[in-house]
Coordinates of C-alpha atoms in Angstrom, one line a residue:
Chain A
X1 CA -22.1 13.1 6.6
X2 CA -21.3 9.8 5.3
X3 CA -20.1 6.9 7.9
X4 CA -18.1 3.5 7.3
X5 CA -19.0 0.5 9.0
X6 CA -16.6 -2.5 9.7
X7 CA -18.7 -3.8 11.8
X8 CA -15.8 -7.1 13.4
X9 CA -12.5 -5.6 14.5
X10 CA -10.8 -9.0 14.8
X11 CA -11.7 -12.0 12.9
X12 CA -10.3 -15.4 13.4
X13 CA -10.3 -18.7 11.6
X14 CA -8.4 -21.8 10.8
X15 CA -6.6 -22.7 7.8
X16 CA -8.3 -23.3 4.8
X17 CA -11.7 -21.7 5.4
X18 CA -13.4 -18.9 4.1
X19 CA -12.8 -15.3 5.8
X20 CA -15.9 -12.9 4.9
X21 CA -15.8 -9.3 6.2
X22 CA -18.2 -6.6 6.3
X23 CA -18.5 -3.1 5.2
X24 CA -21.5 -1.5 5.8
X25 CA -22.3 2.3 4.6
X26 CA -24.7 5.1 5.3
X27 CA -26.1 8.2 4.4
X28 CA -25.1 8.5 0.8
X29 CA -24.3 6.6 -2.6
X30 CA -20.7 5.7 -3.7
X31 CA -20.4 5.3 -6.8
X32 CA -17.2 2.9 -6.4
X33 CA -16.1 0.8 -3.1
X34 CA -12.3 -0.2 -2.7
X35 CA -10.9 -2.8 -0.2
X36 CA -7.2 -2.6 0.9
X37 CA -4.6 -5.0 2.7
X38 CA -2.8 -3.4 5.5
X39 CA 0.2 -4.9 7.3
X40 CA 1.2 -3.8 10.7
X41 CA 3.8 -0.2 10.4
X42 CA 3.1 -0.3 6.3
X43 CA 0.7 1.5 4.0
X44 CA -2.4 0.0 2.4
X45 CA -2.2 -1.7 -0.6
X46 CA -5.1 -1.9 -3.2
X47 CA -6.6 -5.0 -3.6
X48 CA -9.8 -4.6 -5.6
X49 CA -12.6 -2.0 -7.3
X50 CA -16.1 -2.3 -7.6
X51 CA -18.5 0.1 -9.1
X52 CA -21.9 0.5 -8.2
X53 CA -23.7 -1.1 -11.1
X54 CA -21.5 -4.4 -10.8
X55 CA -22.9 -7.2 -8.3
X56 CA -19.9 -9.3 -8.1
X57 CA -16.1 -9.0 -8.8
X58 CA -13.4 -11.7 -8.0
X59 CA -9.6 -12.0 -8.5
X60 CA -7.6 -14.8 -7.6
X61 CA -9.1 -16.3 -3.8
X62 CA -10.5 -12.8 -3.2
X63 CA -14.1 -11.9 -4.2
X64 CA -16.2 -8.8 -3.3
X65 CA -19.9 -7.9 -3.2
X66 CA -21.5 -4.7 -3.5
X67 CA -25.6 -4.0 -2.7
X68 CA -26.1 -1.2 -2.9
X69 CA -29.7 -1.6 -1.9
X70 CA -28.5 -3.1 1.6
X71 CA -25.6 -0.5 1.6
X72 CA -23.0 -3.4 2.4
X73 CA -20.3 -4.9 0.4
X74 CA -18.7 -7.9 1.7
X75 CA -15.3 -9.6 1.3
X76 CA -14.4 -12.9 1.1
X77 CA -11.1 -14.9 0.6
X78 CA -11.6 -18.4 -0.2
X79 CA -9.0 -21.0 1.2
X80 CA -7.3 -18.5 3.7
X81 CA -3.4 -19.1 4.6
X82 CA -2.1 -17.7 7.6
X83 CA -0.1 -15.3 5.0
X84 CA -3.5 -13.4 5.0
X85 CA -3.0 -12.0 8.3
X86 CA -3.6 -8.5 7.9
X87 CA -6.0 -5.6 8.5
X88 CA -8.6 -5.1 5.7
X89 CA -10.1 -1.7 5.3
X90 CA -13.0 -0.7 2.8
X91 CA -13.0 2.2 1.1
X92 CA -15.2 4.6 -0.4
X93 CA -15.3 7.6 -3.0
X94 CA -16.8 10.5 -0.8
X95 CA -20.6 12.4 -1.3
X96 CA -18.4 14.6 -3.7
X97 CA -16.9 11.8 -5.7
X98 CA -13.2 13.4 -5.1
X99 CA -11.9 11.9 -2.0
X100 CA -11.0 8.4 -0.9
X101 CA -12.7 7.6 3.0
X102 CA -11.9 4.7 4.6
X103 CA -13.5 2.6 7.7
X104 CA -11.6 1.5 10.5
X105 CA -10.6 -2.0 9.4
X106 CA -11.0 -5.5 10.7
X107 CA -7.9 -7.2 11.4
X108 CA -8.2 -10.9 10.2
X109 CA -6.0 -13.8 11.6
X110 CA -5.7 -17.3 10.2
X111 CA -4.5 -20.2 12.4
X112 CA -2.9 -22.9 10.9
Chain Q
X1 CA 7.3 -0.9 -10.4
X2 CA 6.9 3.2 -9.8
X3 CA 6.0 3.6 -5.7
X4 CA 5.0 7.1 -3.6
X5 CA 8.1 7.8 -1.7
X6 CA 7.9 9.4 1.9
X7 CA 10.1 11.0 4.3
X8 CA 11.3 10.4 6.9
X9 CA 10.3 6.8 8.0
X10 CA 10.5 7.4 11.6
X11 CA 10.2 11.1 13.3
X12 CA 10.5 12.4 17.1
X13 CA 9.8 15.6 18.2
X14 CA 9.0 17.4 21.3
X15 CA 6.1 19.0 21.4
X16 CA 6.1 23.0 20.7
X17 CA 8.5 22.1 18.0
X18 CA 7.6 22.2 14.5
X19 CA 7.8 19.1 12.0
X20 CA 7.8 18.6 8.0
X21 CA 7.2 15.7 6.3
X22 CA 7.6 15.1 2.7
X23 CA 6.1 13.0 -0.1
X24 CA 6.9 12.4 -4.0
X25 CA 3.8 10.4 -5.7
X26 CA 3.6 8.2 -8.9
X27 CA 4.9 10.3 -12.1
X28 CA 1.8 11.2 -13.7
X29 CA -0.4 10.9 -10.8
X30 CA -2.9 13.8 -10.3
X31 CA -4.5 13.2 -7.2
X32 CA -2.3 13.3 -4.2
X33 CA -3.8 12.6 -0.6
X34 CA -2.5 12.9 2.6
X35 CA -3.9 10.8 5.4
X36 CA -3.5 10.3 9.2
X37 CA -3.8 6.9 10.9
X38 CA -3.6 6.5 14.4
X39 CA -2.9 3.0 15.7
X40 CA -6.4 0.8 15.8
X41 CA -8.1 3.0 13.7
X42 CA -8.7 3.5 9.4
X43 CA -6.9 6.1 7.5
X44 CA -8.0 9.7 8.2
X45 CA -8.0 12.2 5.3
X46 CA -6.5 15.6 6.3
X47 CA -6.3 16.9 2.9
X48 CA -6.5 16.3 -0.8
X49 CA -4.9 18.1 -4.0
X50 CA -5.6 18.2 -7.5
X51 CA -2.6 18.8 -9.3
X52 CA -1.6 22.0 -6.9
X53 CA -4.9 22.9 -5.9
X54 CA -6.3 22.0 -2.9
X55 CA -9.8 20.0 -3.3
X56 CA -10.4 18.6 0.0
X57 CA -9.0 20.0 3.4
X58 CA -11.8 20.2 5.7
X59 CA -10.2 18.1 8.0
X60 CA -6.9 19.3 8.2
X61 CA -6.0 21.8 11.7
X62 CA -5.8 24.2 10.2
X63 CA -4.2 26.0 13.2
X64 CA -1.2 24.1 13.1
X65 CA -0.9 21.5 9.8
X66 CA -0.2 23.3 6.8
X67 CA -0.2 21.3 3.2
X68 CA 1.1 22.4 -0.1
X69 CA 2.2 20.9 -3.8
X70 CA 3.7 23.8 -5.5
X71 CA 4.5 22.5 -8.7
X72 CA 1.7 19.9 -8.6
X73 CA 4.0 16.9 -7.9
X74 CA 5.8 16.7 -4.5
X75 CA 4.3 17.9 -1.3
X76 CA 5.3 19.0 2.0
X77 CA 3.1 18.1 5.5
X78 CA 4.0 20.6 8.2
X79 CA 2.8 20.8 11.6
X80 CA 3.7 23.5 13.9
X81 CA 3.5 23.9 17.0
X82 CA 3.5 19.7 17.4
X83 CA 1.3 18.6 20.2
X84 CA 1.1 15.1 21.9
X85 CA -2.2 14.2 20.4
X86 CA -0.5 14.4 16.9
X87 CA 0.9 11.0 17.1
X88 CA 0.4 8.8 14.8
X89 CA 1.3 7.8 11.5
X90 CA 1.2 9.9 8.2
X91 CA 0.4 8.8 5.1
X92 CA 0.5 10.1 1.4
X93 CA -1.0 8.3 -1.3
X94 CA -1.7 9.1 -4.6
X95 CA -3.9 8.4 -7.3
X96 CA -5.0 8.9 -11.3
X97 CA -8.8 9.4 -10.7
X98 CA -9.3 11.1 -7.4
X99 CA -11.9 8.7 -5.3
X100 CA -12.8 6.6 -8.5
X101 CA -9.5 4.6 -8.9
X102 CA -6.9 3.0 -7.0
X103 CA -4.8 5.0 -4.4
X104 CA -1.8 4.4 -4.3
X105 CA 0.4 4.3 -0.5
X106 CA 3.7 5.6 0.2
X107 CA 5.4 3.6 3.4
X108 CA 4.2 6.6 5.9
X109 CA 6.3 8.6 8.4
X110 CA 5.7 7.5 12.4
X111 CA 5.6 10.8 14.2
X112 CA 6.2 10.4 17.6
X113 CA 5.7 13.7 19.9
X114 CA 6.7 13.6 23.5

């Protein structure tokens, strides 16, 4: 069955740099990868969708990758503020192409 | 700005007792999901409808959770008899384009079972 790898539960780092997380994915091909913002006791809120034949896709500080040759995407946010504190989960459309799955998350925290 | 709406916010049962929980998506919104999170760990899909079909539930207890969307826009949770391991939080979320497009999250109901 397909499995979702964050592979850091907690990443920290100081003001201003650049955050990158990891999703890694295996035994199957999504055909679109989602990340979401989650804050502690609220539901996840979409952040940005990437297909499988796009490389790249960025909106504001955020930016997202997607090989689907190494099975990874990752996520950056450029110029991190400790207002993105949160947890970031991937997501992806199942073998079916009906359901959403997500991965466990890695909870990022920004120093200032 | 339209939002999935879930009640209630905060529930405690005992265990043996049975428990409801109820969600209203996005007007509009065919997909409708309904996810378990326990604390540390990702969203958990228990099941999935298409309009008032059921597309997904092969994760859902079937021994004690029960799902349904009658009409194809609200839908009810229930879990019965509750047992301490169901703690967690429950969330619906809905979407246009199943997997394929953004879900959308309600702000989840805390079960607590003691």
């Amino acid at each position: 069955s397909q499995k979702i790898e964050q592979n850091s539960e907690a990443l920290n780092i100081q003001e201003g740099k650049t955050a990158t997380l990891t999703c890694n994915y295996t035994n199957y091909s999504p055909a679109y990868l989602q990340w979401y913002r989650q804050d502690p006791g609220r539901g996840p809120v979409f952040l940005l969708l990437i297909r499988e034949n796009e490389k790249e896709k960025r909106k504001e500080r955020l930016k997202v990758t997607f090989d689907t040759t190494l099975k990874q995407s990752l996520f950056h946010i450029t110029a991190s503020q400790p207002a993105d504190s949160a947890t970031y989960l991937c997501a992806l459309d199942n073998q079916a192409g009906t359901a959403l799955i997500f991965g466990k998350g890695t909870t990022l925290s920004v120093s200032s | 700005e339209a939002e999935v709406a879930q009640s209630p916010r905060y529930k405690i049962t005992e265990k043996s007792q049975a428990v409801a929980f109820w969600c209203d998506p996005i007007s509009g919104h065919a997909t409708l999901y309904w996810y378990r999170q326990i604390l540390g760990q990702g969203p958990e899909l228990l099941v999935q409808f298409q309009d008032e079909s059921v597309v997904d539930d092969s994760q859902l207890p079937k021994d004690r959770f029960s799902a349904e969307r009658l009409k194809g826009v609200d839908s009810t949770l229930k879990i019965q008899p509750a047992e301490l391991g169901d703690s967690a939080m429950y969330l619906c979320a809905s979407s246009t384009q199943n997997g394929r497009s953004e879900a959308f999250f309600g702000q989840g109901t805390r079960l607590t079972v003691v």
